[in-house]
Tab-separated table of C-alpha atoms and ligand atoms in Angstrom:
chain	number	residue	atom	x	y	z
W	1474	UNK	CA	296.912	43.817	-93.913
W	1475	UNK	CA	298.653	46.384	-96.163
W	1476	UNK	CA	302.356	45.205	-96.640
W	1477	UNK	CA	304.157	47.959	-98.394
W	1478	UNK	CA	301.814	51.000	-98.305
W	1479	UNK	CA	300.534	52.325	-95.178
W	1480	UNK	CA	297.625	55.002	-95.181
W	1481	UNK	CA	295.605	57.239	-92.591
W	1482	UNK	CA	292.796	58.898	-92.289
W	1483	UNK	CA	291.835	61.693	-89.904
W	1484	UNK	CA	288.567	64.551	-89.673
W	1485	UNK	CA	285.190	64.671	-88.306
W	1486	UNK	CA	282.154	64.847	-90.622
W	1487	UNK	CA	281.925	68.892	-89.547
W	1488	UNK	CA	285.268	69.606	-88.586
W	1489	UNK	CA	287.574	71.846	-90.372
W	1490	UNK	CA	288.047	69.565	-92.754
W	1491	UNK	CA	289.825	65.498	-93.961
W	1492	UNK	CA	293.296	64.999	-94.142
W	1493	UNK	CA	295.222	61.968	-95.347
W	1494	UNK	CA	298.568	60.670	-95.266
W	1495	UNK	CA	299.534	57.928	-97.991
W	1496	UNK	CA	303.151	56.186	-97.650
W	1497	UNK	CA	304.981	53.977	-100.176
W	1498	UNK	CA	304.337	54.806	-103.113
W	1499	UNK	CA	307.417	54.795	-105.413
W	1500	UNK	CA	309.211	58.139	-106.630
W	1501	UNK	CA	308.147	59.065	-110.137
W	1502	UNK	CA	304.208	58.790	-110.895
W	1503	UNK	CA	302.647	61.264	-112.684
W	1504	UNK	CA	300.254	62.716	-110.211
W	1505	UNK	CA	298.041	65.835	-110.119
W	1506	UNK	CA	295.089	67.540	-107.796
W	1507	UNK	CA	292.843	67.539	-110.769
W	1508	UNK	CA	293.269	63.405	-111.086
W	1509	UNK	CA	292.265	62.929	-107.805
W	1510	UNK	CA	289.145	65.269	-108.349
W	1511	UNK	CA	287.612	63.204	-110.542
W	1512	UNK	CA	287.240	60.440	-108.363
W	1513	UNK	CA	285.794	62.396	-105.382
W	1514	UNK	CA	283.733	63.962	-107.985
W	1515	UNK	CA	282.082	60.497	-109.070
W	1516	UNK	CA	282.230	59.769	-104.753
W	1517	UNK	CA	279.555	62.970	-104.508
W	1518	UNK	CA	277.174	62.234	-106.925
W	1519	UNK	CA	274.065	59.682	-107.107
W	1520	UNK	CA	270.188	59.705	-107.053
W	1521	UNK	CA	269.857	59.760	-103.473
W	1522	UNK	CA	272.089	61.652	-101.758
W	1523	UNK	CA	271.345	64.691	-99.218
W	1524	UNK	CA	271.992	68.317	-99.254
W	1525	UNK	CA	275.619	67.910	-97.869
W	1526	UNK	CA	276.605	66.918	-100.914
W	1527	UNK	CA	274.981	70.107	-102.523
W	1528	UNK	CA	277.056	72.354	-100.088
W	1529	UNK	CA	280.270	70.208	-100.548
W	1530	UNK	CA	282.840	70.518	-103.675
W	1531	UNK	CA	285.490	67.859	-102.122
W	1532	UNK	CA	288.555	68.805	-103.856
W	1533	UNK	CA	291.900	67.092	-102.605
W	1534	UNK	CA	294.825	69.904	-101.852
W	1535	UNK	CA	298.187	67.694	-102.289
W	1536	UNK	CA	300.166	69.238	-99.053
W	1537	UNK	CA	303.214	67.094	-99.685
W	1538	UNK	CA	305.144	64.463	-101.339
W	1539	UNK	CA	304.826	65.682	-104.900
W	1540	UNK	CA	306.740	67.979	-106.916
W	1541	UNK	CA	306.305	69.230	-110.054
W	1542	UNK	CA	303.492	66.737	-110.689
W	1543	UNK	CA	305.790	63.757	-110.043
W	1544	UNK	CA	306.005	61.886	-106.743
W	1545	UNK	CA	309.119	61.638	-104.533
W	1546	UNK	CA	308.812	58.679	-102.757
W	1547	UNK	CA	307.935	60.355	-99.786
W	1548	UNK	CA	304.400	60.413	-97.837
W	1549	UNK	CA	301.813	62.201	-100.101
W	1550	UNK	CA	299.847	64.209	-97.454
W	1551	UNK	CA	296.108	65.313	-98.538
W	1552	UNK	CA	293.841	67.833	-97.440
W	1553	UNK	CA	290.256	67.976	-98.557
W	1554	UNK	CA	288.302	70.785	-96.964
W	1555	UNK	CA	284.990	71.174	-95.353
W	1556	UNK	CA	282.971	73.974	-97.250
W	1557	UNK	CA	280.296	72.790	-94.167
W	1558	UNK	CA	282.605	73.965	-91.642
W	1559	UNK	CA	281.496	77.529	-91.493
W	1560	UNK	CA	278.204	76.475	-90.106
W	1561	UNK	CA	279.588	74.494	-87.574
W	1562	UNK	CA	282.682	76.463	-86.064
W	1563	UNK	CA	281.597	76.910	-82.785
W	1564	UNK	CA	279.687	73.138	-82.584
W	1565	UNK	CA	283.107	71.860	-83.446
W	1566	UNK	CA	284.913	73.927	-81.677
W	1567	UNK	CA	288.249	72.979	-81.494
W	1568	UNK	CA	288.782	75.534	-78.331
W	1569	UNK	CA	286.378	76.249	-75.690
W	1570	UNK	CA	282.824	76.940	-77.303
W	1571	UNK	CA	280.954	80.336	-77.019
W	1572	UNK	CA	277.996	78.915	-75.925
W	1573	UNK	CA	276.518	75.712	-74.998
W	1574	UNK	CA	275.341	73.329	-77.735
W	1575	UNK	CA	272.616	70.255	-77.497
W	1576	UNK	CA	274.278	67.002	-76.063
W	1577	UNK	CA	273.157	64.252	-78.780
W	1578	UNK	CA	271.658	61.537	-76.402
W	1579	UNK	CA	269.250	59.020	-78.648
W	1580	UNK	CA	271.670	56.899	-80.047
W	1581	UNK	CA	270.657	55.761	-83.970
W	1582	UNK	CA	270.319	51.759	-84.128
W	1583	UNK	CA	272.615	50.569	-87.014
W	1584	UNK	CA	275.109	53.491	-85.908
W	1585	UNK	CA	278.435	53.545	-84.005
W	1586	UNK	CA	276.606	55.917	-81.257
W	1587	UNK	CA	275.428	53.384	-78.737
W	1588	UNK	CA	278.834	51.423	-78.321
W	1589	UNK	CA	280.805	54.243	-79.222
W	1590	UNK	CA	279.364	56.466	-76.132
W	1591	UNK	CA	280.249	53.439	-73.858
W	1592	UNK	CA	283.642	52.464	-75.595
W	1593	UNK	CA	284.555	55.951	-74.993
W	1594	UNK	CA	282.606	57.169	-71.423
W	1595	UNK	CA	281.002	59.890	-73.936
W	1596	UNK	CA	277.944	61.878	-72.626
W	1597	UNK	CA	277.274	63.313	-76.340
W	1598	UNK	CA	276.766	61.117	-79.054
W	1599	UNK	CA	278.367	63.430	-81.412
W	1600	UNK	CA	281.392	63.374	-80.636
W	1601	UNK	CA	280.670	59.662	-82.244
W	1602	UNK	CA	279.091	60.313	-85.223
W	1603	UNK	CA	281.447	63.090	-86.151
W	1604	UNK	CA	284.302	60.660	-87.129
W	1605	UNK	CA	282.315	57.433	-87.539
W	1606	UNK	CA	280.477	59.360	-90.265
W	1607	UNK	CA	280.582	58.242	-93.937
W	1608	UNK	CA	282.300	61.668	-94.581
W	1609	UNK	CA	285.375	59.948	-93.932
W	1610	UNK	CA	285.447	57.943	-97.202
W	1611	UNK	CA	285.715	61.008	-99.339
W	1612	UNK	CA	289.633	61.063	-98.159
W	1613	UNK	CA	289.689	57.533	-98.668
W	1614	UNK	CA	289.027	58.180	-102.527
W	1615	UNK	CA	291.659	60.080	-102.862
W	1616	UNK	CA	293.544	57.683	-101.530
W	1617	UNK	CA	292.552	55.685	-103.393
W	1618	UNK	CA	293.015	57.682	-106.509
W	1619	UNK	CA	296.835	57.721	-106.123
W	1620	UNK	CA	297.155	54.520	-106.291
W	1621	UNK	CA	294.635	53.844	-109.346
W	1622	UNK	CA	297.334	55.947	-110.960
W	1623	UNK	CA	299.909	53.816	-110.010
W	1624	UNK	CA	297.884	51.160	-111.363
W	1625	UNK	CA	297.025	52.290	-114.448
W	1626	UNK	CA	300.749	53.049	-115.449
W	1627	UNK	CA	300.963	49.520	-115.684
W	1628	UNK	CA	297.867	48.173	-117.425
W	1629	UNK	CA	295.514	47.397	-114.095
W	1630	UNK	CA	292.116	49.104	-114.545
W	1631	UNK	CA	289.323	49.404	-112.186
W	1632	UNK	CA	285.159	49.303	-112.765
W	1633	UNK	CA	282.560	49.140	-111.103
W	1634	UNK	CA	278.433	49.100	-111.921
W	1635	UNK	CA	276.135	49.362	-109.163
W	1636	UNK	CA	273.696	45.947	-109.726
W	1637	UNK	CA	271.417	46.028	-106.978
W	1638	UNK	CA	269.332	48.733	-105.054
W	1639	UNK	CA	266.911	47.725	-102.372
W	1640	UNK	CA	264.821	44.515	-104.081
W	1641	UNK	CA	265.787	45.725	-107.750
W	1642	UNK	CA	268.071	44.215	-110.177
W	1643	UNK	CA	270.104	44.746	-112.906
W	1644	UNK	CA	270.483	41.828	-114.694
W	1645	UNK	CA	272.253	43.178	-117.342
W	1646	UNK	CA	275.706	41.542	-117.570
W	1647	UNK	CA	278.964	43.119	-118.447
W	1648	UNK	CA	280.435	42.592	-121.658
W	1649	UNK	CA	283.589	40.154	-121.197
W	1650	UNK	CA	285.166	42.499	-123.519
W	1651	UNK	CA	283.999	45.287	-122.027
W	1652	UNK	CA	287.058	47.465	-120.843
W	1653	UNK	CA	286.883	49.436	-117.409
W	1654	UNK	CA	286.782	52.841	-118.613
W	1655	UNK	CA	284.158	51.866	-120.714
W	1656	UNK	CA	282.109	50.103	-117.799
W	1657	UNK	CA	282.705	53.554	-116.104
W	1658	UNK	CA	281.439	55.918	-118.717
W	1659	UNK	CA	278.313	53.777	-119.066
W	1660	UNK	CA	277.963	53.264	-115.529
W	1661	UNK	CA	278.923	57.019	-114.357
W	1662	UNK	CA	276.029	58.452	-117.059
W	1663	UNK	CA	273.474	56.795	-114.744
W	1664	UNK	CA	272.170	58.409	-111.587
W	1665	UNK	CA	272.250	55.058	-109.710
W	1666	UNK	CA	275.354	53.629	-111.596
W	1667	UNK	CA	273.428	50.370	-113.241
W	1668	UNK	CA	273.684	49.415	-116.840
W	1669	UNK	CA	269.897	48.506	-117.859
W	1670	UNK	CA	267.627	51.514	-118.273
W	1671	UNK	CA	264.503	49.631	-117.149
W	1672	UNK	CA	266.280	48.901	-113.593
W	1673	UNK	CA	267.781	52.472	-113.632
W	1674	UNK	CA	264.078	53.807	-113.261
W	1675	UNK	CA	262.766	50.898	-111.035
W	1676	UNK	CA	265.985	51.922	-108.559
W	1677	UNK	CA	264.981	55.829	-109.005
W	1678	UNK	CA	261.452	54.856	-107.719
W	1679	UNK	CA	262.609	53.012	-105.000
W	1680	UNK	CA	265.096	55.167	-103.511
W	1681	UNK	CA	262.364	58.069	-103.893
W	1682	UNK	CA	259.909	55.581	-102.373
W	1683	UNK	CA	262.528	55.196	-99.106
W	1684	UNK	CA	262.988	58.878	-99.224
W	1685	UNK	CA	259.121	60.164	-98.842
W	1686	UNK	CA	259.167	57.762	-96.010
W	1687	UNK	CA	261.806	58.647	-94.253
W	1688	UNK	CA	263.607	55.664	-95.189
W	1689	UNK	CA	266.753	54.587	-96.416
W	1690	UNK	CA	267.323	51.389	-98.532
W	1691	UNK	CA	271.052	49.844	-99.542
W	1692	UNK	CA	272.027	47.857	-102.382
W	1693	UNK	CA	274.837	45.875	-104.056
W	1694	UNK	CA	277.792	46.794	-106.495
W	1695	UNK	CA	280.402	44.864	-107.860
W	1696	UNK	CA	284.146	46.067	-108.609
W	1697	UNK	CA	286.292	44.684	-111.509
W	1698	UNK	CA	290.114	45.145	-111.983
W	1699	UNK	CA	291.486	43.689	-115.431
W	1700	UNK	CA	295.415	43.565	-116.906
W	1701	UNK	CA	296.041	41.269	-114.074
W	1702	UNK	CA	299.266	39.646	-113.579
W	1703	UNK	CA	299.914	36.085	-112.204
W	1704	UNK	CA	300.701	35.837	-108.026
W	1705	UNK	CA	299.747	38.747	-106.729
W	1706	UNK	CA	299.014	37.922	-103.290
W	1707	UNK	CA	300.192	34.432	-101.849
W	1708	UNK	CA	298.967	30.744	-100.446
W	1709	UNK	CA	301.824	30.906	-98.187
W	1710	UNK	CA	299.908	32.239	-95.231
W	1711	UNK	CA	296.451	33.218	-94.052
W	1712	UNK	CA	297.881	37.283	-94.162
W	1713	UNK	CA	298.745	37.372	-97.584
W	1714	UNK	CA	295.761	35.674	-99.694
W	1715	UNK	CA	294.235	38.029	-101.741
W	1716	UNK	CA	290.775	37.728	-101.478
W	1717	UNK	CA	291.634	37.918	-97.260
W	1718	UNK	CA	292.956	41.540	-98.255
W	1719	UNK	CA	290.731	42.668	-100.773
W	1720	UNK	CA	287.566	41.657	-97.977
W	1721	UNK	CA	289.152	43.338	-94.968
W	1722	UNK	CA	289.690	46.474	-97.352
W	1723	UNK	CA	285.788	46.531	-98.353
W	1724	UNK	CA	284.603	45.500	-94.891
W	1725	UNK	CA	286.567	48.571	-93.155
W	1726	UNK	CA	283.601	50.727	-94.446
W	1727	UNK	CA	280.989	50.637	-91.849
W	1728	UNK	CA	278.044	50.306	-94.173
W	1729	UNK	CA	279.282	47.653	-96.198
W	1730	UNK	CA	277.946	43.938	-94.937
W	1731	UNK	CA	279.134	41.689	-96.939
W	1732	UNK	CA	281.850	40.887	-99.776
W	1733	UNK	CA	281.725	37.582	-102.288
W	1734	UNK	CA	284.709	36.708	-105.105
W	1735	UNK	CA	283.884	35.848	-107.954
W	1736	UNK	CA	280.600	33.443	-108.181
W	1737	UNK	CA	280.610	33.890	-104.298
W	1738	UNK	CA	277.778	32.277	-102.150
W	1739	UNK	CA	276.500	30.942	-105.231
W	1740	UNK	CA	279.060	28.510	-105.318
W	1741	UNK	CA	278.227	26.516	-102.857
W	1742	UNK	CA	274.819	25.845	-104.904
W	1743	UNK	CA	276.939	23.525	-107.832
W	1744	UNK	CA	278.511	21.084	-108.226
W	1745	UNK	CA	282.545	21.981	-108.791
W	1746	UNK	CA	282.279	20.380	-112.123
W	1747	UNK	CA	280.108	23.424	-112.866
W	1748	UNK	CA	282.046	25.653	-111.228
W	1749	UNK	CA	285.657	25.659	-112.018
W	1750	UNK	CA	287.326	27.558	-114.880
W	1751	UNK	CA	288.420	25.263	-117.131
W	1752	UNK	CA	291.851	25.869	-118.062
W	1753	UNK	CA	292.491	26.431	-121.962
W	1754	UNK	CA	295.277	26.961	-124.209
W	1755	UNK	CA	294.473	29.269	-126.906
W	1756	UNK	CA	296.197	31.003	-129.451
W	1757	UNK	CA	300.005	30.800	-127.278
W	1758	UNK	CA	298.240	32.306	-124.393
W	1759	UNK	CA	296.850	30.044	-121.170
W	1760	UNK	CA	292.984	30.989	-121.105
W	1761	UNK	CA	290.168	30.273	-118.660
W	1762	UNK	CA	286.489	28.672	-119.889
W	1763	UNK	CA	284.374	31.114	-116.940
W	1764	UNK	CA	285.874	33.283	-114.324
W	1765	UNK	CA	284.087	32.211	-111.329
W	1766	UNK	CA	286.804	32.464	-109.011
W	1767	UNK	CA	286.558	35.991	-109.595
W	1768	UNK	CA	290.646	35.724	-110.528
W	1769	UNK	CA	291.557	34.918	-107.208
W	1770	UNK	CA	293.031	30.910	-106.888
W	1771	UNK	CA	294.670	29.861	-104.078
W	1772	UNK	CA	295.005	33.466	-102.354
W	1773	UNK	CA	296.732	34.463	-105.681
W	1774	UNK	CA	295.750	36.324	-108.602
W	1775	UNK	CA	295.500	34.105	-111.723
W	1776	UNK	CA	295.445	36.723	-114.188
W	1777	UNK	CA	291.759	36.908	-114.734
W	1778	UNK	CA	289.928	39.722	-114.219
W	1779	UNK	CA	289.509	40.412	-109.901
W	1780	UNK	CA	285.682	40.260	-109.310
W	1781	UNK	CA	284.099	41.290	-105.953
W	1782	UNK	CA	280.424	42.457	-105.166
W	1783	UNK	CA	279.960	44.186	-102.272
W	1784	UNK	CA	276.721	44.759	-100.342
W	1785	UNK	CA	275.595	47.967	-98.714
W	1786	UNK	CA	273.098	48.461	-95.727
W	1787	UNK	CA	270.609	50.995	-95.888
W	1788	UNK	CA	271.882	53.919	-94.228
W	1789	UNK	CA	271.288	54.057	-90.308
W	1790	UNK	CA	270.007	57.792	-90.006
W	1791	UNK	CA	266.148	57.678	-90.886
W	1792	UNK	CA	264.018	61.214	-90.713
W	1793	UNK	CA	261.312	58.531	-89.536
W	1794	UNK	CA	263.641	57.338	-87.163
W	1795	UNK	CA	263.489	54.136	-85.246
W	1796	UNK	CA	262.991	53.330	-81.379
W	1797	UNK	CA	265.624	54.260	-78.854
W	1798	UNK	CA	266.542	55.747	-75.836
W	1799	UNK	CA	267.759	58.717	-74.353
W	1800	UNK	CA	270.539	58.242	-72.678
W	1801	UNK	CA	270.327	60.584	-69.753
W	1802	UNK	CA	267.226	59.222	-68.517
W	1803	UNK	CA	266.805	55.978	-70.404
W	1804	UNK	CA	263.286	56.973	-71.264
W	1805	UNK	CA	261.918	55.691	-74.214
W	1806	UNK	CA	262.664	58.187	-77.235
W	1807	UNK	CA	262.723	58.201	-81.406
W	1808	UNK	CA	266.442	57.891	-82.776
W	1809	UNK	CA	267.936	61.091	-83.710
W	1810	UNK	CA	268.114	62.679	-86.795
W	1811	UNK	CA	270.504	64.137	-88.406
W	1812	UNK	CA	270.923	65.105	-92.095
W	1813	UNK	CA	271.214	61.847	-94.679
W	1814	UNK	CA	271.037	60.719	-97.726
W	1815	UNK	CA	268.319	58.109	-98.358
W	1816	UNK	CA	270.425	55.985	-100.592
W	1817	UNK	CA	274.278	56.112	-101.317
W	1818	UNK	CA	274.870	52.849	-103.177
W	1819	UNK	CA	275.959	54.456	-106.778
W	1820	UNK	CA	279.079	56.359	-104.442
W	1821	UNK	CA	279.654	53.461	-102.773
W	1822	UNK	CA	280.800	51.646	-105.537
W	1823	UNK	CA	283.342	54.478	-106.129
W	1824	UNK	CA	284.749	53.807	-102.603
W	1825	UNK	CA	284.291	49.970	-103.767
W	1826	UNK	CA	286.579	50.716	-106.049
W	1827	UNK	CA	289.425	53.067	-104.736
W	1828	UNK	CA	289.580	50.291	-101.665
W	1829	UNK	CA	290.490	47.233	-104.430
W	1830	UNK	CA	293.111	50.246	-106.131
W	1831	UNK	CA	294.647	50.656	-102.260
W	1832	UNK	CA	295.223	46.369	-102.165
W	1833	UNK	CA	296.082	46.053	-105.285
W	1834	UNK	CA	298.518	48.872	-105.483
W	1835	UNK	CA	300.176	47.006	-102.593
W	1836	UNK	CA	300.085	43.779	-103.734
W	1837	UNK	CA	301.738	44.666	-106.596
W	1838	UNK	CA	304.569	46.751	-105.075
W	1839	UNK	CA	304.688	43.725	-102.817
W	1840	UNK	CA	305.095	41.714	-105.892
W	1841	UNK	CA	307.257	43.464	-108.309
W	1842	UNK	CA	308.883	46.059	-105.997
W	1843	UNK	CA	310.954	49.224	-106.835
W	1844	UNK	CA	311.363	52.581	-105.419
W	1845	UNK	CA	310.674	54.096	-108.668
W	1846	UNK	CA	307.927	53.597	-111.276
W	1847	UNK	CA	310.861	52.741	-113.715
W	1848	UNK	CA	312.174	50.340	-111.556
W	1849	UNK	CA	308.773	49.204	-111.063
W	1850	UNK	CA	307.893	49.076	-114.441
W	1851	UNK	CA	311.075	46.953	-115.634
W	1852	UNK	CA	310.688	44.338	-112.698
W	1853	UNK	CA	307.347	44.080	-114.070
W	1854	UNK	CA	308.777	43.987	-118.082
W	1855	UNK	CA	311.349	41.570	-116.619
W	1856	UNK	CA	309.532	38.790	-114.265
W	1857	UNK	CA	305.606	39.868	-114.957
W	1858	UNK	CA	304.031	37.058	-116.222
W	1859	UNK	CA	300.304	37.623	-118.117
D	2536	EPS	C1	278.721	62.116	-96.121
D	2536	EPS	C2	278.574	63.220	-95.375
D	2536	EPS	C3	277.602	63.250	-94.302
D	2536	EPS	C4	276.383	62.397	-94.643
D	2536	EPS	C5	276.727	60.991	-95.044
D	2536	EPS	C6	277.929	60.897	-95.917
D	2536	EPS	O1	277.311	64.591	-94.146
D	2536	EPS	P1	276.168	65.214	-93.201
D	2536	EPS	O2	276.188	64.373	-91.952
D	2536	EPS	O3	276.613	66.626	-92.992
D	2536	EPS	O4	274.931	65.108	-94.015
D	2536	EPS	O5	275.688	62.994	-95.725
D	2536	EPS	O6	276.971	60.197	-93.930
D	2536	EPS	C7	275.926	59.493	-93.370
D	2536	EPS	C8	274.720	59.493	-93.856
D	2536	EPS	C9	276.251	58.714	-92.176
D	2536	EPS	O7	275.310	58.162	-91.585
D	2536	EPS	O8	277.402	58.664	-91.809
D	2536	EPS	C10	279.698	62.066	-97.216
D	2536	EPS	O9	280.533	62.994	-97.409
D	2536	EPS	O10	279.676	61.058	-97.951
């Protein structure tokens, strides 16, 4: 559903390593290796996560597309490195093994391995998991770095606070004032991204609770973009709308379940008079009573704030692991296990956010246009309207 940029992804969790290749965005943004680092940094971190992340230091090598820390318009290719790699070389063999290694046969319920062995007429689950692994979001980040960048030249910002982990809530809301970095700093000195220190400690307890069991529990985060302009996105047709893009963005990562925008499922609890944003004139400037349409009207941004919350299933690897099969003999077996994290809700909501930075980077090239960010910039100056 992207329009102007186009993005892939390729890599196996323990392969040699992710690569990326991003295309369309504009000559001329300021763009460095160390900006993108941050991002993947915030990706790796949370009260929750496994040892991977302790042997990992994901670090984004731009390969092309950028000179002298400016863009050229041409595809930015990535390359982020598996430090894992060296204990899986002959596992992942891209040429012919030196010995043989354990077919993975139980296939994990919640996982791609069960219709991912039949899709493919695979006799080893892992050449499944390898790709379908969560791994592959680090690259997305970076992604999705770029074009928070790009964004960010131009007055867009992106938050998030995780709100949600397992049956715990932070009910804390976010100061309407309250601008993105901000939300970020506060958010990024927790371990499981929330705002209110009482539900900070009641999440710690129950993600430690999941992991003693050999459990795994999800949660729910919600992603905020502000300095919106007017019309991104369009009520024109069912492949532009905005909040069509923004859900098949957040719904291309396996784990997440569901997306709402704005007030969500809740709206269908009131009555519209309760509902609708009232619209105000204030002070020369067209203002908004509530944002429950989460600044999305008509498939269009209305130059509110862009809400979405996002949930997150528990992870699908469990050291307790469920009942399965083994697919060789169909005998009754445990799931397999494989290394996990026991809860990776605060990095999801980094990924939550670099996917709304990906559409909205689109939408607004789609928008404004240019093949520069000074072209971009003055079609913006010129026709943007706030
Ligand atoms: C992940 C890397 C993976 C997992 C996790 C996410 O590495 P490994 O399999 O070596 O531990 O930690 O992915 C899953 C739990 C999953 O089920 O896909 C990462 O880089 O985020």
């Amino acid at each position: 559903m992207l329009k102007k940029i186009s993005y892939m992804t390729a890599g196996e969790s323990h392969g040699k390593g992710l690569t990326g290749i991003i295309e369309g965005i504009p000559a001329g943004l300021e763009l460095t290796e160390e900006y993108i680092a941050i991002d993947l940094l915030r990706r790796m971190q949370g009260h929750g996560r496994g040892k991977r992340m302790k042997i990992e230091k994901d670090f984004a090598e731009i390969f092309s597309g950028v000179r002298h820390q400016i863009t050229l318009g041409s595809p930015i290719a990535l390359i982020i490195k598996n430090l894992d790699w060296v204990n899986w070389e002959d596992r992942m063999a891209v040429g012919k093994p030196k010995k043989d290694h354990k077919k993975v046969t139980m296939p994990r319920p919640g996982h791609a391995d069960l219709a991912g062995v039949m899709k493919y007429d695979f006799d080893d689950i892992r050449n499944v998991l390898e790709r379908s692994s969560a791994r592959e979001t680090a690259m997305r980040v970076a992604i999705g770095a770029i074009c928070r960048k790009l964004l960010e030249d131009v007055g867009i910002q992106i938050g998030s606070r995780v709100y949600q982990i397992h049956d715990i809530v932070d009910t804390k809301a976010i100061d309407k004032d309250l601008n993105m970095s901000k939300l970020n700093s506060l958010a990024d000195k927790s371990s499981v991204r929330c705002l209110d220190k009482d539900a900070e400690k009641k999440m710690i307890d129950v993600i430690d609770q999941a992991k003693n069991n050999g459990d795994s529990v999800g949660g729910s985060f919600e992603v905020i973009a502000t300095g919106m302009p007017y019309g991104l996105g369009s009520y024109i047709n069912a492949d532009g709308k905005l909040q069509a893009r923004i859900s098949q963005a957040m719904m291309s990562v396996n784990a997440f379940k569901g997306v709402e925008v704005g007030a969500g499922f809740a709206s269908s609890a009131v009555f519209g008079s309760e509902l609708h944003d009232e619209i105000l004139y204030e002070n020369n400037k067209i203002t908004r009573s509530s944002n429950n349409a989460g600044g999305i009207e008509g498939g269009m941004s209305n130059a509110q704030p862009i809400h979405v919350k996002v949930s997150m299933k528990p992870i699908s690897t469990l050291i307790k692991p469920l009942r399965s099969i083994d697919l060789t003999t169909m005998e009754p077996k445990l799931a397999h296990k494989e290394r996990t994290d026991s809860c990776a809700v605060p990095a999801a909501s980094i990924i939550g956010e670099s996917m709304l930075a990906i559409v909205l980077a689109d939408a607004l090239l789609e928008k404004f246009g240019g093949d520069s960010m000074e072209q971009l910039r003055k079609h913006i100056e010129s026709s943007g309207k706030y």
